[in-house]
Amino acid sequence: QSALTQPPSASGSPGQSVTISCTGTSSDVGGYNYVSWYKQHPGKAPKLMIYEVSKRPSGVPDRFSGSKSGNTASLTVSGLQAEDEADYYCSSYAGSNNLVFGGGTKVTVL
Amino acid sequence: EVQLVESGGGLVKPGGSLRLSCAASGFTFSSYTMNWVRQAPGKGLEWVSSISSSSSYIYYADSLKGRFTISRDNAKNSLFLQMNSLRAEDTAVYYCARDRGNSLAEFDYWGQGTLVTVSS
């Protein structure tokens, strides 16, 4: 199973919005509404930010939103804050009891 | 408070074996599917294996080719990963993670990870 495709980097100024894409195929992203997004600071464990394409776990600010169109999912971070600077990973159920992650996107707050 | 604490990592020679453990607390461990996810140094996340709440369903990433075995002990709130025939490419931080919806789709709690280094 191939990894999902994410841009290596994205950036924005404080208060701006940044959108990260996650491209897969009809066998993963496009075939299931089981796309998740994780935030990871260096040396720390990942944190679930979005699940089932657009749902936020309790405690995650509504500045984080997710969507999907066809084989591409997206994570948008609005009102960028310094603490949003981190690596972000998408994942998708890929059928046949498999889960695939994206390669990760480093978000920089300028 | 949900806590997952991994242990058992370390330095092992190629071809060797290692058994990782994950101690869970703060939730009903026996009700959740659990997973192992690894991250090679400077690389992205890779799902390794999943085990259902009663151990009835066990799944592995195709890349592992039968070298790893996942198991759990619900009486001791513990998750395990037996790793055999280790290779340099297995070097990674190994995380245990709880499956939020028992759907192999979203992991809502993660441990801090344990580092496995395969080197001669």
CSV table of N, CA and C in Angstrom, one decimal, chain A residues 56 60-65 76 78:
chain,number,residue,atom,x,y,z
A,56,ARG,N,-14.1,16.8,14.9
A,56,ARG,CA,-13.1,17.1,15.9
A,56,ARG,C,-13.3,16.4,17.2
A,60,VAL,N,-10.2,19.9,20.7
A,60,VAL,CA,-9.5,20.4,19.6
A,60,VAL,C,-10.2,21.7,19.1
A,61,PRO,N,-9.5,22.8,19.0
A,61,PRO,CA,-10.1,24.1,18.6
A,61,PRO,C,-10.8,24.0,17.3
A,62,ASP,N,-11.9,24.8,17.1
A,62,ASP,CA,-12.6,24.8,15.9
A,62,ASP,C,-11.9,25.5,14.8
A,63,ARG,N,-10.7,26.0,15.1
A,63,ARG,CA,-9.8,26.6,14.0
A,63,ARG,C,-9.4,25.5,13.1
A,64,PHE,N,-9.5,24.2,13.5
A,64,PHE,CA,-9.0,23.1,12.7
A,64,PHE,C,-10.3,22.5,12.0
A,65,SER,N,-10.2,22.3,10.7
A,65,SER,CA,-11.3,21.8,10.0
A,65,SER,C,-10.8,20.8,8.9
A,76,THR,N,-7.6,22.3,7.1
A,76,THR,CA,-7.4,23.8,7.2
A,76,THR,C,-7.2,24.2,8.6
A,78,SER,N,-7.2,27.6,10.6
A,78,SER,CA,-7.5,29.1,10.5
A,78,SER,C,-7.0,29.8,11.7
